[in-house]
PDB file of C-alpha atoms in Angstrom:
ATOM      1  CA  UNK Z   1       0.112   0.154   0.272  1.00 73.00           C
ATOM      2  CA  UNK Z   2       1.789   3.551  -1.120  1.00 87.00           C
ATOM      3  CA  UNK Z   3       0.830   6.789   0.834  1.00 95.00           C
ATOM      4  CA  UNK Z   4       0.649  10.166  -0.106  1.00 97.00           C
ATOM      5  CA  UNK Z   5      -0.486  12.341   2.341  1.00 98.00           C
ATOM      6  CA  UNK Z   6       0.155  11.099   6.207  1.00 98.00           C
ATOM      7  CA  UNK Z   7      -1.365  12.937   8.943  1.00 98.00           C
ATOM      8  CA  UNK Z   8       0.506  13.089  12.311  1.00 98.00           C
ATOM      9  CA  UNK Z   9      -0.894  13.495  15.868  1.00 96.00           C
ATOM     10  CA  UNK Z  10       1.372  14.889  17.931  1.00 95.00           C
ATOM     11  CA  UNK Z  11       2.331  16.096  21.475  1.00 90.00           C
ATOM     12  CA  UNK Z  12       4.844  16.462  24.106  1.00 87.00           C
ATOM     13  CA  UNK Z  13       4.643  12.704  24.972  1.00 87.00           C
ATOM     14  CA  UNK Z  14       7.720  10.549  25.215  1.00 88.00           C
ATOM     15  CA  UNK Z  15       5.319   8.167  22.681  1.00 91.00           C
ATOM     16  CA  UNK Z  16       5.151  11.141  20.328  1.00 93.00           C
ATOM     17  CA  UNK Z  17       8.988  10.268  19.706  1.00 95.00           C
ATOM     18  CA  UNK Z  18       7.222   6.582  18.612  1.00 94.00           C
ATOM     19  CA  UNK Z  19       4.437   8.067  16.350  1.00 96.00           C
ATOM     20  CA  UNK Z  20       6.689  10.856  14.500  1.00 97.00           C
ATOM     21  CA  UNK Z  21       9.741   8.408  13.959  1.00 96.00           C
ATOM     22  CA  UNK Z  22       6.979   5.969  12.497  1.00 96.00           C
ATOM     23  CA  UNK Z  23       5.494   7.880  10.282  1.00 97.00           C
ATOM     24  CA  UNK Z  24       8.644   9.322   9.024  1.00 98.00           C
ATOM     25  CA  UNK Z  25       9.911   6.220   8.000  1.00 97.00           C
ATOM     26  CA  UNK Z  26       6.590   5.433   6.500  1.00 97.00           C
ATOM     27  CA  UNK Z  27       6.930   8.745   4.483  1.00 97.00           C
ATOM     28  CA  UNK Z  28      10.242   8.181   3.342  1.00 97.00           C
ATOM     29  CA  UNK Z  29       9.490   5.001   2.054  1.00 96.00           C
ATOM     30  CA  UNK Z  30       6.346   5.989  -0.163  1.00 96.00           C
ATOM     31  CA  UNK Z  31       7.526   9.234  -0.641  1.00 96.00           C
ATOM     32  CA  UNK Z  32       5.154  11.194   1.006  1.00 98.00           C
ATOM     33  CA  UNK Z  33       4.102  14.398   2.542  1.00 98.00           C
ATOM     34  CA  UNK Z  34       3.398  14.945   6.728  1.00 98.00           C
ATOM     35  CA  UNK Z  35       1.564  17.092   8.400  1.00 98.00           C
ATOM     36  CA  UNK Z  36       2.085  17.594  11.782  1.00 98.00           C
ATOM     37  CA  UNK Z  37      -1.114  17.966  14.320  1.00 97.00           C
ATOM     38  CA  UNK Z  38      -0.592  18.994  17.906  1.00 95.00           C
ATOM     39  CA  UNK Z  39      -3.307  20.982  19.232  1.00 91.00           C
ATOM     40  CA  UNK Z  40      -4.879  21.118  23.142  1.00 87.00           C
ATOM     41  CA  UNK Z  41      -7.934  20.697  24.676  1.00 81.00           C
ATOM     42  CA  UNK Z  42     -10.715  23.465  25.286  1.00 71.00           C
ATOM     43  CA  UNK Z  43     -11.238  21.775  28.407  1.00 67.00           C
ATOM     44  CA  UNK Z  44      -7.404  23.423  29.598  1.00 61.00           C
ATOM     45  CA  UNK Z  45      -9.516  26.027  28.289  1.00 60.00           C
ATOM     46  CA  UNK Z  46      -9.318  28.898  30.675  1.00 54.00           C
ATOM     47  CA  UNK Z  47     -12.837  31.413  31.510  1.00 55.00           C
ATOM     48  CA  UNK Z  48     -13.373  34.048  34.164  1.00 52.00           C
ATOM     49  CA  UNK Z  49     -15.172  32.271  36.839  1.00 52.00           C
ATOM     50  CA  UNK Z  50     -18.009  34.197  37.848  1.00 54.00           C
ATOM     51  CA  UNK Z  51     -18.273  35.229  41.556  1.00 51.00           C
ATOM     52  CA  UNK Z  52     -20.845  37.251  43.745  1.00 53.00           C
ATOM     53  CA  UNK Z  53     -20.463  40.622  44.245  1.00 52.00           C
ATOM     54  CA  UNK Z  54     -21.034  40.214  47.954  1.00 53.00           C
ATOM     55  CA  UNK Z  55     -17.489  38.700  48.358  1.00 54.00           C
ATOM     56  CA  UNK Z  56     -15.909  41.886  47.492  1.00 53.00           C
ATOM     57  CA  UNK Z  57     -13.286  43.545  46.003  1.00 54.00           C
ATOM     58  CA  UNK Z  58     -10.189  41.499  47.763  1.00 54.00           C
ATOM     59  CA  UNK Z  59     -12.141  38.006  46.454  1.00 63.00           C
ATOM     60  CA  UNK Z  60     -12.452  38.795  42.829  1.00 61.00           C
ATOM     61  CA  UNK Z  61      -8.190  40.283  42.973  1.00 65.00           C
ATOM     62  CA  UNK Z  62      -7.539  36.788  44.464  1.00 65.00           C
ATOM     63  CA  UNK Z  63      -9.981  35.712  41.302  1.00 64.00           C
ATOM     64  CA  UNK Z  64      -8.389  37.485  38.959  1.00 70.00           C
ATOM     65  CA  UNK Z  65      -4.987  36.688  39.662  1.00 74.00           C
ATOM     66  CA  UNK Z  66      -5.543  32.956  39.856  1.00 72.00           C
ATOM     67  CA  UNK Z  67      -7.496  33.268  37.062  1.00 72.00           C
ATOM     68  CA  UNK Z  68      -4.643  35.189  34.926  1.00 78.00           C
ATOM     69  CA  UNK Z  69      -2.053  32.573  36.416  1.00 79.00           C
ATOM     70  CA  UNK Z  70      -4.142  30.111  34.569  1.00 76.00           C
ATOM     71  CA  UNK Z  71      -4.268  31.877  31.246  1.00 80.00           C
ATOM     72  CA  UNK Z  72      -0.755  32.421  31.584  1.00 83.00           C
ATOM     73  CA  UNK Z  73      -0.058  28.500  32.203  1.00 82.00           C
ATOM     74  CA  UNK Z  74      -2.139  28.057  29.359  1.00 82.00           C
ATOM     75  CA  UNK Z  75      -0.303  29.862  26.850  1.00 86.00           C
ATOM     76  CA  UNK Z  76       3.163  28.829  28.414  1.00 86.00           C
ATOM     77  CA  UNK Z  77       1.592  24.691  27.027  1.00 85.00           C
ATOM     78  CA  UNK Z  78       0.713  25.996  23.799  1.00 88.00           C
ATOM     79  CA  UNK Z  79       3.800  27.479  23.155  1.00 92.00           C
ATOM     80  CA  UNK Z  80       5.337  24.400  23.855  1.00 91.00           C
ATOM     81  CA  UNK Z  81       3.426  22.019  22.219  1.00 92.00           C
ATOM     82  CA  UNK Z  82       3.867  24.523  18.817  1.00 94.00           C
ATOM     83  CA  UNK Z  83       8.034  24.555  19.374  1.00 94.00           C
ATOM     84  CA  UNK Z  84       7.342  20.764  19.724  1.00 94.00           C
ATOM     85  CA  UNK Z  85       5.447  20.838  16.184  1.00 96.00           C
ATOM     86  CA  UNK Z  86       8.223  23.353  14.981  1.00 97.00           C
ATOM     87  CA  UNK Z  87      11.019  20.670  16.362  1.00 96.00           C
ATOM     88  CA  UNK Z  88       9.510  17.646  14.538  1.00 97.00           C
ATOM     89  CA  UNK Z  89       8.666  19.451  11.277  1.00 98.00           C
ATOM     90  CA  UNK Z  90      12.853  20.307  11.254  1.00 98.00           C
ATOM     91  CA  UNK Z  91      13.723  17.052  11.635  1.00 98.00           C
ATOM     92  CA  UNK Z  92      11.136  15.920   9.020  1.00 98.00           C
ATOM     93  CA  UNK Z  93      12.768  18.392   6.793  1.00 98.00           C
ATOM     94  CA  UNK Z  94      16.180  17.059   7.230  1.00 98.00           C
ATOM     95  CA  UNK Z  95      15.190  13.570   6.432  1.00 97.00           C
ATOM     96  CA  UNK Z  96      13.915  14.774   3.513  1.00 97.00           C
ATOM     97  CA  UNK Z  97      10.226  14.458   3.729  1.00 98.00           C
ATOM     98  CA  UNK Z  98       7.811  17.336   2.729  1.00 98.00           C
ATOM     99  CA  UNK Z  99       6.376  18.368   5.339  1.00 98.00           C
ATOM    100  CA  UNK Z 100       3.926  20.959   6.819  1.00 97.00           C
ATOM    101  CA  UNK Z 101       2.343  21.530  10.655  1.00 97.00           C
ATOM    102  CA  UNK Z 102      -1.248  22.579  11.858  1.00 96.00           C
ATOM    103  CA  UNK Z 103      -1.920  23.777  15.907  1.00 95.00           C
ATOM    104  CA  UNK Z 104      -5.736  23.749  16.779  1.00 93.00           C
ATOM    105  CA  UNK Z 105      -7.325  23.832  19.970  1.00 89.00           C
ATOM    106  CA  UNK Z 106     -10.632  22.302  20.607  1.00 90.00           C
ATOM    107  CA  UNK Z 107     -11.871  18.293  21.017  1.00 91.00           C
ATOM    108  CA  UNK Z 108      -8.135  17.436  19.664  1.00 92.00           C
ATOM    109  CA  UNK Z 109      -9.825  13.864  18.365  1.00 93.00           C
ATOM    110  CA  UNK Z 110     -12.187  15.368  16.674  1.00 95.00           C
ATOM    111  CA  UNK Z 111     -10.211  18.267  14.904  1.00 96.00           C
ATOM    112  CA  UNK Z 112      -7.226  15.559  13.751  1.00 96.00           C
ATOM    113  CA  UNK Z 113      -9.731  13.567  11.772  1.00 97.00           C
ATOM    114  CA  UNK Z 114     -11.420  17.289  10.589  1.00 97.00           C
ATOM    115  CA  UNK Z 115      -8.140  18.093   9.212  1.00 98.00           C
ATOM    116  CA  UNK Z 116      -6.590  14.496   7.815  1.00 98.00           C
ATOM    117  CA  UNK Z 117     -10.168  14.662   5.809  1.00 98.00           C
ATOM    118  CA  UNK Z 118      -9.780  18.580   4.783  1.00 98.00           C
ATOM    119  CA  UNK Z 119      -5.901  17.636   3.787  1.00 98.00           C
ATOM    120  CA  UNK Z 120      -6.513  14.642   1.656  1.00 98.00           C
ATOM    121  CA  UNK Z 121      -4.910  12.714   3.781  1.00 98.00           C
ATOM    122  CA  UNK Z 122      -4.579   8.456   3.114  1.00 97.00           C
ATOM    123  CA  UNK Z 123      -3.377   7.930   6.258  1.00 98.00           C
ATOM    124  CA  UNK Z 124      -3.590   9.410  10.042  1.00 98.00           C
ATOM    125  CA  UNK Z 125      -0.717   8.238  12.330  1.00 97.00           C
ATOM    126  CA  UNK Z 126      -2.099   8.696  16.407  1.00 95.00           C
ATOM    127  CA  UNK Z 127      -0.103   7.430  19.839  1.00 93.00           C
ATOM    128  CA  UNK Z 128      -2.311   5.079  21.747  1.00 88.00           C
ATOM    129  CA  UNK Z 129      -0.890   4.912  25.643  1.00 76.00           C
ATOM    130  CA  UNK Z 130      -2.853   2.053  26.515  1.00 59.00           C
ATOM    131  CA  UNK Z 131      -5.732   3.119  28.709  1.00 51.00           C
ATOM    132  CA  UNK Z 132      -7.874   0.439  29.802  1.00 52.00           C
ATOM    133  CA  UNK Z 133     -11.499   0.551  31.557  1.00 49.00           C
ATOM    134  CA  UNK Z 134     -12.182   3.729  33.592  1.00 47.00           C
ATOM    135  CA  UNK Z 135      -9.104   5.546  32.878  1.00 43.00           C
ATOM    136  CA  UNK Z 136      -9.392   5.005  29.398  1.00 44.00           C
ATOM    137  CA  UNK Z 137     -13.813   6.135  29.732  1.00 43.00           C
ATOM    138  CA  UNK Z 138     -12.847   8.894  31.757  1.00 41.00           C
ATOM    139  CA  UNK Z 139     -10.091  10.728  29.905  1.00 41.00           C
ATOM    140  CA  UNK Z 140     -11.411   9.511  26.537  1.00 51.00           C
ATOM    141  CA  UNK Z 141      -8.994   8.251  23.511  1.00 82.00           C
ATOM    142  CA  UNK Z 142      -7.516   9.717  20.164  1.00 89.00           C
ATOM    143  CA  UNK Z 143      -6.793   6.429  18.754  1.00 91.00           C
ATOM    144  CA  UNK Z 144     -10.193   4.681  19.223  1.00 90.00           C
ATOM    145  CA  UNK Z 145     -11.834   7.512  18.211  1.00 92.00           C
ATOM    146  CA  UNK Z 146      -9.637   7.934  15.288  1.00 95.00           C
ATOM    147  CA  UNK Z 147     -10.480   4.408  13.976  1.00 94.00           C
ATOM    148  CA  UNK Z 148     -14.299   4.787  14.228  1.00 94.00           C
ATOM    149  CA  UNK Z 149     -14.215   8.391  12.764  1.00 96.00           C
ATOM    150  CA  UNK Z 150     -11.877   9.051  10.294  1.00 96.00           C
ATOM    151  CA  UNK Z 151     -11.974   8.971   6.602  1.00 97.00           C
ATOM    152  CA  UNK Z 152      -8.923   7.119   5.933  1.00 97.00           C
ATOM    153  CA  UNK Z 153      -6.729   4.583   6.688  1.00 97.00           C
ATOM    154  CA  UNK Z 154      -5.262   5.065  10.893  1.00 97.00           C
ATOM    155  CA  UNK Z 155      -1.821   3.594  11.963  1.00 96.00           C
ATOM    156  CA  UNK Z 156      -2.287   3.473  15.675  1.00 95.00           C
ATOM    157  CA  UNK Z 157       1.151   3.205  17.178  1.00 94.00           C
ATOM    158  CA  UNK Z 158       0.984   1.096  20.619  1.00 89.00           C
ATOM    159  CA  UNK Z 159       2.695   2.844  23.947  1.00 79.00           C
ATOM    160  CA  UNK Z 160       3.577   1.338  27.115  1.00 68.00           C
ATOM    161  CA  UNK Z 161       0.216   0.315  28.604  1.00 56.00           C
ATOM    162  CA  UNK Z 162      -0.350   1.813  32.096  1.00 49.00           C
ATOM    163  CA  UNK Z 163       0.328   0.547  35.558  1.00 46.00           C
ATOM    164  CA  UNK Z 164      -2.939   1.405  37.141  1.00 44.00           C
ATOM    165  CA  UNK Z 165      -6.144   1.249  34.920  1.00 42.00           C
TER     166      UNK Z 165
END
C-alpha cells in the first residue's frame, strides 16, 4: 500500500517520538508528504470564574489573579506544543520529507479527523497510551475515536500500558 499524504498527531509525550519516527519512515518509503498536527483540548482553556458581588473586591482580586495565572499557564503550554511541532518539522525535513504543521485547539480527536479529511490524507498516524477501562472512558481516546471516525486508514502506534487501569 502506498501513501501520499500522512497526518501525524503529536503532543509533548515520549510516545510522540515513536509516532513521529514511524510516520517519517512510512513517508520516506512511499515518498509521502507529512502534516504534523498538535492541539490543545478546549477543556484546558480558561474562562473567568463568575463570583457573587457580595464577596468583595479582595476576593475578586484573588479570583482575577488565579485566572491570570491559569491563562499564562495555558499560553505557555500552547507555545511549548508549537515548539514541539517546529522541532518535529525540522527533523522530518532534514530527512528529506516534505512537511507542514498545523496547531489547532479544540476537541483533539474531532479536530485531527477533520484536518485529515480536509487535507485529503490517506493515512492518519496516532499514538495509544494503553489506557484501559475507567481511565480510557474518563480521559477519552484519540486513537479509538480516529479508528471509528477517520475517513482514511489509521495507524495506531502502541505505547506502554499504564500500570493502573
